[in-house]
Short mmCIF file of C-alpha atoms and ligand atoms in Angstrom, two decimals:
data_model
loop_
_atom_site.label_atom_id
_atom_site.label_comp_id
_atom_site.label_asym_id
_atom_site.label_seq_id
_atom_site.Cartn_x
_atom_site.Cartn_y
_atom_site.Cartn_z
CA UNK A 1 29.83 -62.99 -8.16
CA UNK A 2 26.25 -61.90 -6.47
CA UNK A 3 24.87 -59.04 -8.07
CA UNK A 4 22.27 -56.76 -6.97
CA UNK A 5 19.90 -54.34 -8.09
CA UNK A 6 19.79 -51.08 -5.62
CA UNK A 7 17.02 -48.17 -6.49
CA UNK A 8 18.45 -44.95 -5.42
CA UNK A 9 16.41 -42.35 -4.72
CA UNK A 10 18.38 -39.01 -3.30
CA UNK A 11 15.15 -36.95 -3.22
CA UNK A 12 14.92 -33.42 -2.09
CA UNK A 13 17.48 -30.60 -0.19
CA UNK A 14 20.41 -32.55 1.52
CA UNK A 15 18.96 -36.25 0.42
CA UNK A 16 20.92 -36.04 -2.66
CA UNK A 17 23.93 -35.04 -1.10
CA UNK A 18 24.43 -37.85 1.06
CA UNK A 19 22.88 -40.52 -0.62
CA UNK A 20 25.91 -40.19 -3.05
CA UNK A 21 28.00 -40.55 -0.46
CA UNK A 22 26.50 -43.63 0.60
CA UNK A 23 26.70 -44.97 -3.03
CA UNK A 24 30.55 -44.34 -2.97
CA UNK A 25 30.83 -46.09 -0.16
CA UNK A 26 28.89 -49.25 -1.54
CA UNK A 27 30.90 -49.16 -4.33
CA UNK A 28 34.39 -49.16 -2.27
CA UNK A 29 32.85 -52.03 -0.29
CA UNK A 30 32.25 -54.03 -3.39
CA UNK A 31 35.65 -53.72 -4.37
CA UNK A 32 37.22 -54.69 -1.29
CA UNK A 33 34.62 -57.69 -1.21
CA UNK A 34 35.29 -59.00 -4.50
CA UNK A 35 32.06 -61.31 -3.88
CA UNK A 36 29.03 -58.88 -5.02
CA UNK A 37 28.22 -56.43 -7.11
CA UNK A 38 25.92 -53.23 -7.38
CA UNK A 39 23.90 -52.15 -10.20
CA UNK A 40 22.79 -49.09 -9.10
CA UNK A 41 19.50 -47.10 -10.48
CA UNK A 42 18.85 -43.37 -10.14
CA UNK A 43 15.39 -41.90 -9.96
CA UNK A 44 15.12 -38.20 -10.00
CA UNK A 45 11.92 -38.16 -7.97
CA UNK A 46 11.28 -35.58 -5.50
CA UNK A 47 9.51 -32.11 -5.38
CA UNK A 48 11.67 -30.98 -8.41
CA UNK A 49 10.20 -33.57 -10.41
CA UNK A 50 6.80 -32.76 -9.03
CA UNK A 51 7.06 -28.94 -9.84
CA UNK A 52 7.62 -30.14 -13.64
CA UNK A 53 5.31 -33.47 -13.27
CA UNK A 54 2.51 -32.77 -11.21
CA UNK A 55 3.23 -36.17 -8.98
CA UNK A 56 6.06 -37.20 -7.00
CA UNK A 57 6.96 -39.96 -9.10
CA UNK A 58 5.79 -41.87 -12.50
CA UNK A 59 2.56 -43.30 -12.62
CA UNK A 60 4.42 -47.36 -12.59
CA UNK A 61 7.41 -45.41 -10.23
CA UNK A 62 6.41 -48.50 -7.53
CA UNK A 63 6.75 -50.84 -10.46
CA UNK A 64 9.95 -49.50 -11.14
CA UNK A 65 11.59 -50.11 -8.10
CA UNK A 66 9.25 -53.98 -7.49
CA UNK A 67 12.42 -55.71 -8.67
CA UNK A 68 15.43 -54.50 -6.79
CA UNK A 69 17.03 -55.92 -4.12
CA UNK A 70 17.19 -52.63 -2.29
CA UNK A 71 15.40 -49.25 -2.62
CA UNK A 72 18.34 -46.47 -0.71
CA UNK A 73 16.28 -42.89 -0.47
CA UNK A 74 17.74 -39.95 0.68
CA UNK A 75 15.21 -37.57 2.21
CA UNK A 76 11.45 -36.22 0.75
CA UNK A 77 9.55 -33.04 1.44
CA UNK A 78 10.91 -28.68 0.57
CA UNK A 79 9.37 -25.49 1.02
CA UNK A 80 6.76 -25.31 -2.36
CA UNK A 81 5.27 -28.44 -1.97
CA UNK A 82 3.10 -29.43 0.97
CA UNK A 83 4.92 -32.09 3.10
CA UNK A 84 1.18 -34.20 2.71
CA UNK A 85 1.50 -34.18 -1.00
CA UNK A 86 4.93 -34.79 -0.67
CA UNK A 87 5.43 -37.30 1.83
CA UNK A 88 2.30 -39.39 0.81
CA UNK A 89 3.15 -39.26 -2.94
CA UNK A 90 6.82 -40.89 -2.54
CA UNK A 91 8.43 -41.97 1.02
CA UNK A 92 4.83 -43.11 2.43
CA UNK A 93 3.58 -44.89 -1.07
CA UNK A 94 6.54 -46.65 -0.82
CA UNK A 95 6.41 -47.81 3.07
CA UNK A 96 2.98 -48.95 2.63
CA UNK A 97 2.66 -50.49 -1.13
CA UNK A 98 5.94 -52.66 -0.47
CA UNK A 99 4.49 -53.56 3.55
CA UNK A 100 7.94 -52.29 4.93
CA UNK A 101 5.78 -52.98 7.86
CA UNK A 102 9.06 -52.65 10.15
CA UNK A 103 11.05 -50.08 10.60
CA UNK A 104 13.68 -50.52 12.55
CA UNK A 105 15.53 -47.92 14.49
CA UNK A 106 18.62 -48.62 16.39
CA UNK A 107 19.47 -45.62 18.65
CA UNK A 108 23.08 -46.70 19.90
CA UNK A 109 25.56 -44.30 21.39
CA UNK A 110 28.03 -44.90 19.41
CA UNK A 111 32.04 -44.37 20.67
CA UNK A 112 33.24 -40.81 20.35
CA UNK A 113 29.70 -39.37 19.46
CA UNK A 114 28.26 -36.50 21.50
CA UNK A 115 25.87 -37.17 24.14
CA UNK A 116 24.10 -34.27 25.77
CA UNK A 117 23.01 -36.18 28.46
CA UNK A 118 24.51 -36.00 32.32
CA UNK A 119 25.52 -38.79 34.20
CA UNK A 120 24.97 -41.06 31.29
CA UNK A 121 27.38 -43.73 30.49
CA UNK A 122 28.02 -44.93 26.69
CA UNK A 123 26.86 -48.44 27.42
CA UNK A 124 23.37 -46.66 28.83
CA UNK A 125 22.51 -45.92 25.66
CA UNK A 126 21.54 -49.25 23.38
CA UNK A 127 18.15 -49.36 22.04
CA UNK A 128 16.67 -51.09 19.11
CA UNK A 129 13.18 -49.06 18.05
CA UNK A 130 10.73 -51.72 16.38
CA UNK A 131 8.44 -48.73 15.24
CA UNK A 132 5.22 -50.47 13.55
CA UNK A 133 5.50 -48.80 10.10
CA UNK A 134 2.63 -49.50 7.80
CA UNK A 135 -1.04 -48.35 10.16
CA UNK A 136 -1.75 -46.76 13.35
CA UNK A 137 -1.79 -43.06 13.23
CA UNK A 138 -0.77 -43.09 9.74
CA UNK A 139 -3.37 -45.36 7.94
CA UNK A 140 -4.39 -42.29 6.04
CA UNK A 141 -7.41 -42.92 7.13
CA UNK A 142 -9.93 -39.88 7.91
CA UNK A 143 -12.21 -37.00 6.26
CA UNK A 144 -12.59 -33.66 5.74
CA UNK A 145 -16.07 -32.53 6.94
CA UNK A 146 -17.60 -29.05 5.80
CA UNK A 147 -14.62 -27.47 4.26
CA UNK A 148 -14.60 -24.07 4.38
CA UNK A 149 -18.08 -23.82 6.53
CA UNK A 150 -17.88 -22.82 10.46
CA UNK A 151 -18.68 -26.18 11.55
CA UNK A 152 -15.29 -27.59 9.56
CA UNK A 153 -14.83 -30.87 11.00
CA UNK A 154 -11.63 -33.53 10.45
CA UNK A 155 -11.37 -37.04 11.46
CA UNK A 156 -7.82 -38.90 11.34
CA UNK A 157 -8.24 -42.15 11.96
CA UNK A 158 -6.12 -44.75 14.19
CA UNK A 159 -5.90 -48.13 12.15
CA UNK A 160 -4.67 -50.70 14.54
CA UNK A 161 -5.55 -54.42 12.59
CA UNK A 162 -4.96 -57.74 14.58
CA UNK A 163 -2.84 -59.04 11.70
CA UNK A 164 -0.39 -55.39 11.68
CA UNK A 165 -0.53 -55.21 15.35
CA UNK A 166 0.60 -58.90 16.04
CA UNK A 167 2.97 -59.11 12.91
CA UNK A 168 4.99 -55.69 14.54
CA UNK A 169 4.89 -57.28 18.33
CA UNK A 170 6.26 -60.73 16.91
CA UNK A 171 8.80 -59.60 14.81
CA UNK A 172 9.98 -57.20 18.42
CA UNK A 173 9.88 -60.64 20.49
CA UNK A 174 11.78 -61.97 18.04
CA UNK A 175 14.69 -59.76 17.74
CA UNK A 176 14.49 -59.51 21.98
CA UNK A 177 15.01 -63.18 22.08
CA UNK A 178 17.66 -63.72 19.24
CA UNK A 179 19.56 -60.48 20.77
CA UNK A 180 18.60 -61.82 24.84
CA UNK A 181 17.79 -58.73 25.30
CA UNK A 182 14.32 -57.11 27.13
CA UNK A 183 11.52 -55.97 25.41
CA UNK A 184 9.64 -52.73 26.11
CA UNK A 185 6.17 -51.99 24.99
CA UNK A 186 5.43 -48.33 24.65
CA UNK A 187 1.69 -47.54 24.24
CA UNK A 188 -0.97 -45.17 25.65
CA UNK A 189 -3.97 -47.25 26.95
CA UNK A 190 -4.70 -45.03 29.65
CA UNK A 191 -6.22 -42.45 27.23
CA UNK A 192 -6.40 -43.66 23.64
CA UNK A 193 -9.25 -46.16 25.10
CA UNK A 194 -9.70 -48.60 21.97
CA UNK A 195 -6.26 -48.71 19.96
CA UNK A 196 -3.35 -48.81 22.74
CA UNK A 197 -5.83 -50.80 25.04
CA UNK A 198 -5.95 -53.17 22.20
CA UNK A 199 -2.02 -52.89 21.75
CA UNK A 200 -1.44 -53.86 24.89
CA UNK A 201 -3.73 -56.83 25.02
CA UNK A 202 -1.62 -58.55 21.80
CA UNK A 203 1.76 -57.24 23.29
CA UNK A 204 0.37 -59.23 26.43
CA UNK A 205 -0.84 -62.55 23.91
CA UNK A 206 1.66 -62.59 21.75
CA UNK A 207 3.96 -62.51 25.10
CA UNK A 208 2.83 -66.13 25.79
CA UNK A 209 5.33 -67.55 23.44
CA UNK A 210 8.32 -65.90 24.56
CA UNK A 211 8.21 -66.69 28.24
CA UNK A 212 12.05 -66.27 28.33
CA UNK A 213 11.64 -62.84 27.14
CA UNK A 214 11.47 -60.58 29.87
CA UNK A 215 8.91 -57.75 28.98
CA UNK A 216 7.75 -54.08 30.26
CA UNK A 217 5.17 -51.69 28.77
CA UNK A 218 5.74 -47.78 29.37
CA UNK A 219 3.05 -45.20 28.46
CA UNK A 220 4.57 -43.12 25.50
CA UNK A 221 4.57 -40.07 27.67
CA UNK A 222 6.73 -41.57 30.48
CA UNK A 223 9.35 -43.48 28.19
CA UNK A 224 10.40 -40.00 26.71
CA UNK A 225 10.94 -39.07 30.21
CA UNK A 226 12.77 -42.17 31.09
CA UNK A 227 14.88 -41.94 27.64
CA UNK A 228 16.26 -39.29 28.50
CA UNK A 229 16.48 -39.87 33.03
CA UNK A 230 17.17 -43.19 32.89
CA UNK A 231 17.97 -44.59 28.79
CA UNK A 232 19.38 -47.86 30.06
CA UNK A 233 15.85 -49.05 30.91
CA UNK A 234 15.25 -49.68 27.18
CA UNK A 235 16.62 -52.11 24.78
CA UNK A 236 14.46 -53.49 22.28
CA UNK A 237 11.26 -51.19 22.43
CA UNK A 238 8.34 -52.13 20.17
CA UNK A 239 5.58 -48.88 19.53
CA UNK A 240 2.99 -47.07 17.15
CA UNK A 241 3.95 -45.61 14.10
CA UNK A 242 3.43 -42.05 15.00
CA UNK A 243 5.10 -42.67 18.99
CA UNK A 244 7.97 -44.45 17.14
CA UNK A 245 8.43 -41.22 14.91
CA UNK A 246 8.71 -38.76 17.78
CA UNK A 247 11.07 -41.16 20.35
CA UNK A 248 13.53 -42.11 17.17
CA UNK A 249 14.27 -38.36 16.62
CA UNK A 250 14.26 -38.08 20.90
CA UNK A 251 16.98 -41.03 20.17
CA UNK A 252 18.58 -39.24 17.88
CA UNK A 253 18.95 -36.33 20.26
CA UNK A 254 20.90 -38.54 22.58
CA UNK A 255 22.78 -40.69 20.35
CA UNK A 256 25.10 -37.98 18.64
CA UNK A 257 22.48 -35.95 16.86
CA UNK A 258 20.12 -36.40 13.85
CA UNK A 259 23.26 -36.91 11.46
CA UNK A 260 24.35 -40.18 12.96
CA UNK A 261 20.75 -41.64 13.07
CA UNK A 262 19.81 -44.26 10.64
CA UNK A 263 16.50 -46.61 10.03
CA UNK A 264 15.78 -49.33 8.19
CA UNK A 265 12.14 -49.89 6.65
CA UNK A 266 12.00 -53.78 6.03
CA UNK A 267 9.25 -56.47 4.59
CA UNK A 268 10.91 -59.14 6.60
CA UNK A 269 9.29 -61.68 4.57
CA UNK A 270 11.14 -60.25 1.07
CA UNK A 271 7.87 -60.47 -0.60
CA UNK A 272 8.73 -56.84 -1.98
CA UNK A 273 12.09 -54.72 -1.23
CA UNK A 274 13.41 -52.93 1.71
CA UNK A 275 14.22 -49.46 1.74
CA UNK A 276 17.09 -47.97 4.02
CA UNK A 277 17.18 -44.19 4.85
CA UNK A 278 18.74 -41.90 7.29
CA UNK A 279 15.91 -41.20 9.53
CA UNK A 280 16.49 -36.77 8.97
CA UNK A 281 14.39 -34.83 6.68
CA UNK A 282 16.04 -32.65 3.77
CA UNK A 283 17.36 -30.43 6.15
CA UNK A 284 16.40 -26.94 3.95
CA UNK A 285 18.43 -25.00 6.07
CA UNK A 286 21.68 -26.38 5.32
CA UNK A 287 20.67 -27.97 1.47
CA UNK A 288 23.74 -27.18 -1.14
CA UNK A 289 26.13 -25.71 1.79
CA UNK A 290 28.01 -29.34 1.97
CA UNK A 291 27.18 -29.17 6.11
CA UNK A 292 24.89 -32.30 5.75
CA UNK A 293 26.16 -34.71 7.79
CA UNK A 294 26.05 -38.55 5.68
CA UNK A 295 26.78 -40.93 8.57
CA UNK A 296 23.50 -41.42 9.42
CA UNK A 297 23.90 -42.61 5.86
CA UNK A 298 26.55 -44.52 6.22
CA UNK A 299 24.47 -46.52 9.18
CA UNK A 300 22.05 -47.10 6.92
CA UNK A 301 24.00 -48.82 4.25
CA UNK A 302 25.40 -50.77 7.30
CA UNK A 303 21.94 -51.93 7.99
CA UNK A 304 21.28 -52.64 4.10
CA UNK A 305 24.34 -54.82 3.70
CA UNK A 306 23.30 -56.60 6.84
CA UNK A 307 20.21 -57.19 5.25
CA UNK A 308 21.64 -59.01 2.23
CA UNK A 309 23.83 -60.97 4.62
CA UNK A 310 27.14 -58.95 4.79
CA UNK A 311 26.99 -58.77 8.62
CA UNK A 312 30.78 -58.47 8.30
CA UNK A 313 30.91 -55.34 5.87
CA UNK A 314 28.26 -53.75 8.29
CA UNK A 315 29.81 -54.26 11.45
CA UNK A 316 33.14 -52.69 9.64
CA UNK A 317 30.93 -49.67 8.44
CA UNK A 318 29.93 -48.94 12.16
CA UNK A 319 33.63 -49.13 13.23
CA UNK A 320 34.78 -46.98 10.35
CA UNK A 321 31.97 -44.37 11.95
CA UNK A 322 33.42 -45.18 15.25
CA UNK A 323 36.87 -44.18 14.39
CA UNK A 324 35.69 -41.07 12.54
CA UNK A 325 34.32 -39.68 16.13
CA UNK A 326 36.95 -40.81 18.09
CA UNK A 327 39.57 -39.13 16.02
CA UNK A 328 37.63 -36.01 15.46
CA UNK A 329 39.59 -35.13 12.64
CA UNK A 330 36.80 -35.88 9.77
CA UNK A 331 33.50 -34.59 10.88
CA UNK A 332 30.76 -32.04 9.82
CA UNK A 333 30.05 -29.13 11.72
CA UNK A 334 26.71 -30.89 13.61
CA UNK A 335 29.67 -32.63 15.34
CA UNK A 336 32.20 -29.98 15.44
CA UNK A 337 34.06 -30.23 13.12
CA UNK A 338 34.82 -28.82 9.56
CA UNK A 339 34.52 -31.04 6.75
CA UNK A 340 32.02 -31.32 4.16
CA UNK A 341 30.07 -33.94 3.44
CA UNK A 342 31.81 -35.33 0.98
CA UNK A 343 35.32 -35.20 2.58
CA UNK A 344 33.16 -37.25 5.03
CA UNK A 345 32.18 -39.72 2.65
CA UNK A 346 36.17 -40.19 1.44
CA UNK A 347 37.51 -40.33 5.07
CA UNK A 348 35.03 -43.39 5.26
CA UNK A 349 36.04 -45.10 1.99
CA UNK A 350 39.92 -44.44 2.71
CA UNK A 351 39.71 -46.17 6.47
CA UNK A 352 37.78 -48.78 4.90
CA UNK A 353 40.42 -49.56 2.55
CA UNK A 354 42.87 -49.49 5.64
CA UNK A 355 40.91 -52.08 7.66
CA UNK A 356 40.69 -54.36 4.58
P1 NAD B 401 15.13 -32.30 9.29
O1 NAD B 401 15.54 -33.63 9.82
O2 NAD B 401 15.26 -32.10 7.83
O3 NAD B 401 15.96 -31.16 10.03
C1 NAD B 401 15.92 -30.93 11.44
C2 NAD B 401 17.23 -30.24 11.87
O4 NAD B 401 18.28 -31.22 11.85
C3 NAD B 401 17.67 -29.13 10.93
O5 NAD B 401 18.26 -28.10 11.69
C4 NAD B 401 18.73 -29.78 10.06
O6 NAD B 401 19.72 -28.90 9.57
C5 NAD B 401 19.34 -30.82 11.00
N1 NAD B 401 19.82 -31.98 10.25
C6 NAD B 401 19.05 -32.96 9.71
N2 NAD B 401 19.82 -33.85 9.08
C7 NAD B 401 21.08 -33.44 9.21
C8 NAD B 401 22.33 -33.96 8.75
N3 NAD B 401 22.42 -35.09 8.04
N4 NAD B 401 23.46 -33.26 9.05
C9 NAD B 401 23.40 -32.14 9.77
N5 NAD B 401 22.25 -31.61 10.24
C10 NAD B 401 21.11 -32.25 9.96
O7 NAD B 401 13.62 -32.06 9.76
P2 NAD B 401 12.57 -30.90 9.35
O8 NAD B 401 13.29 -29.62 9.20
O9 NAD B 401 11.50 -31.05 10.31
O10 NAD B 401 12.02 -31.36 7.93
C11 NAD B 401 12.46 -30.85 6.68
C12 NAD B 401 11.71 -31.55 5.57
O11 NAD B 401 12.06 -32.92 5.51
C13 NAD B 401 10.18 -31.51 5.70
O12 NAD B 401 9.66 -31.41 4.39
C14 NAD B 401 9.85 -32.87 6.29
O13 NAD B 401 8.55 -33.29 6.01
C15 NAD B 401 10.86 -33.73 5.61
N6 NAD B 401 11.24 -34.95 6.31
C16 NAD B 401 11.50 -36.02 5.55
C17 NAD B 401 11.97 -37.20 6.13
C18 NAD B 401 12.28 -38.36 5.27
O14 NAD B 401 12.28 -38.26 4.07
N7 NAD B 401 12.58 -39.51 5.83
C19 NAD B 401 12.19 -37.24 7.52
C20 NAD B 401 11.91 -36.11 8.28
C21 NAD B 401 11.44 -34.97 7.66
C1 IPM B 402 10.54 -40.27 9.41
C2 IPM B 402 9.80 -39.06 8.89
C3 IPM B 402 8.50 -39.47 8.21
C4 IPM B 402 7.66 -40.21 9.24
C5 IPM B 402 7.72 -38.30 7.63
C6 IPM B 402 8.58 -37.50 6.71
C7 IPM B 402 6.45 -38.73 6.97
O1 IPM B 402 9.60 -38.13 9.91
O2 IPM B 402 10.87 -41.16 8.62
O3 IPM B 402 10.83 -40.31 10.61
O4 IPM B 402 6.95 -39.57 10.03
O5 IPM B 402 7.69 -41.43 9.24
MN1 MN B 403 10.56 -38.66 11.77
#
């Protein structure tokens, strides 16, 4: 029997509510596996505990979770704590201090899940987002000049290191090749005239060693136009941090909505753990009303059971969602329907049990 450690951390507003979802279903697919199980550990971390705490997690919280095989997080950030403090002090921390330097995006239209889209066929939509997750525009790296005076000055920084910058573009060619798929390169050289210049330039060496891989690079501006005029252009796209934030939630816009889109934050090298997350926020507007969609959830436990080697179990999780859309009997209002979340959440475990 393989056993294995999972840190859960639901976090703020709808995180909670469908991280347990996801949990339940973990636990029905260990069951019907009879191979593995979960040991699953809670941490109430979040802007609750930083209201009573004064931090968003323990002083060792990253020590904490250094051991487990998997780290599943719900969402971070509410109204009362600044999404900086917030965001920096858990979901970030995490990212960086474990070198989750991937995060992978897949932004697949799945069957039976609303596309807004015209003239676009299901097949169109297939993409893979390599988003580089540990620099760039989020290196944290900057000052505050002259607070307060009239000449108030910030800097934010653009960190773009040979070693992140190659590590992101190989792991991308990678994938493209052991998928035969192409590989886009969305940058901005034209205008950000020392980092994207310097993107492309390894996205162009790197490049050498995959000579079967056919390639493309796209300014950022252009590939939103083109994901949403033309989305079968793209299939495995490698990009920034911050360009791979704003064309993942674009993705999610035309892949069935921001409940149905999941990502997976990975240190490919398992030097430290992976975390898996729906790629929404805590969604205050909906928080405690049981609307929160958790199949972008769900996805994401697909992706974590693919990354301990249940390929099987993951592929059933995405036909379980599948089925869910096509029969349009079981969904949350985001898709039309009237369920809650967790009526969502047992639909999934029951059709599991059925395909077993
Ligand atoms: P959001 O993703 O929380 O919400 C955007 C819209 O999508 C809202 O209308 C929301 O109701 C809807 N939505 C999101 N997830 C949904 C789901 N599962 N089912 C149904 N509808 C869903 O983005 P926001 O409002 O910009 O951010 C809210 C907070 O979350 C902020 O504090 C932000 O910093 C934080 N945030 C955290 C993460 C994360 O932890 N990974 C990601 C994005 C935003
Ligand atoms: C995401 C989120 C985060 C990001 C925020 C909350 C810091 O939007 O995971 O997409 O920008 O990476
Ligand atoms: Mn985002």
């Amino acid at each position: 029997m393989k056993k294995y450690t999972i840190s859960v951390i639901g976090g703020d507003g709808i995180g909670p509510e469908v991280i347990a979802e996801g949990v339940k279903i973990l636990k029905e697919v260990a069951v019907l596996d009879g191979g593995m199980r979960f040991e699953f550990k809670d941490y109430p971390w979040g802007c609750e505990y930083y209201l009573k705490e004064g931090r968003m997690m323990p002083e060792d919280g990253l020590r904490r979770l250094r051991d487990s095989d998997a780290i599943f997080l719900g969402a971070v950030g509410y109204p009362g704590v600044p999404d900086h403090i917030s965001l920096w002090g858990l979901l970030l921390a995490i990212r960086k201090e474990f070198d989750q330097y991937v995060n992978l995006r897949p932004v697949k239209l799945l069957k039976g899940a609303p596309c807004p889209l015209v003239g676009v066929d299901r097949a169109d939509i297939d993409m893979t987002f390599v988003r580089e997750n540990s620099e760039g525009e989020y290196a944290g790296s900057g000052s505050w000049l002259f607070k307060g005076k009239p000449h108030e000055t910030v800097i934010q920084n653009g960190v773009f290191s040979r070693h992140g910058t190659e590590r992101i573009i190989r792991y991308a060619y990678e994938l493209a090749r052991k998928e035969g798929k192409t590989l886009t390169s969305v940058s901005k050289g034209n205008a950000l005239n020392y980092s994207m210049v310097f993107w492309d330039q390894i996205f162009q060496e790197v490049g050498k060693d995959y000579p079967d891989v056919k390639t493309s690079s796209c300014l950022v501006d252009a590939a939103s136009m083109f994901m949403v005029k033309d989305p079968k252009r793209f299939q495995v796209v490698v990009t920034s941090n911050l360009f791979g934030d704003i064309l993942t939630d674009l993705g999610a816009a035309i892949a069935g909505g921001m409940g149905l889109a999941a990502g997976a934050n990975l240190n490919p090298e398992r030097e430290y753990p992976s975390m898996f997350e729906p790629i929404h926020g805590s969604a205050p507007d909906i928080a405690g009303t049981g609307k929160a969609n958790p199949l972008a959830t769900v996805w994401s436990v697909s992706q974590l059971l693919d990354f301990l080697g249940y390929q099987d179990w993951g592929a059933k999780l995405l036909t379980v969602i599948e089925d869910l859309l096509v029969e349009r009997a079981v969904l949350t209002p985001d898709l039309g329907g009237k369920a809650t979340t967790s009526q969502v959440g047992d639909e999934v475990v029951k059709k599991l049990k059925e395909l077993k």
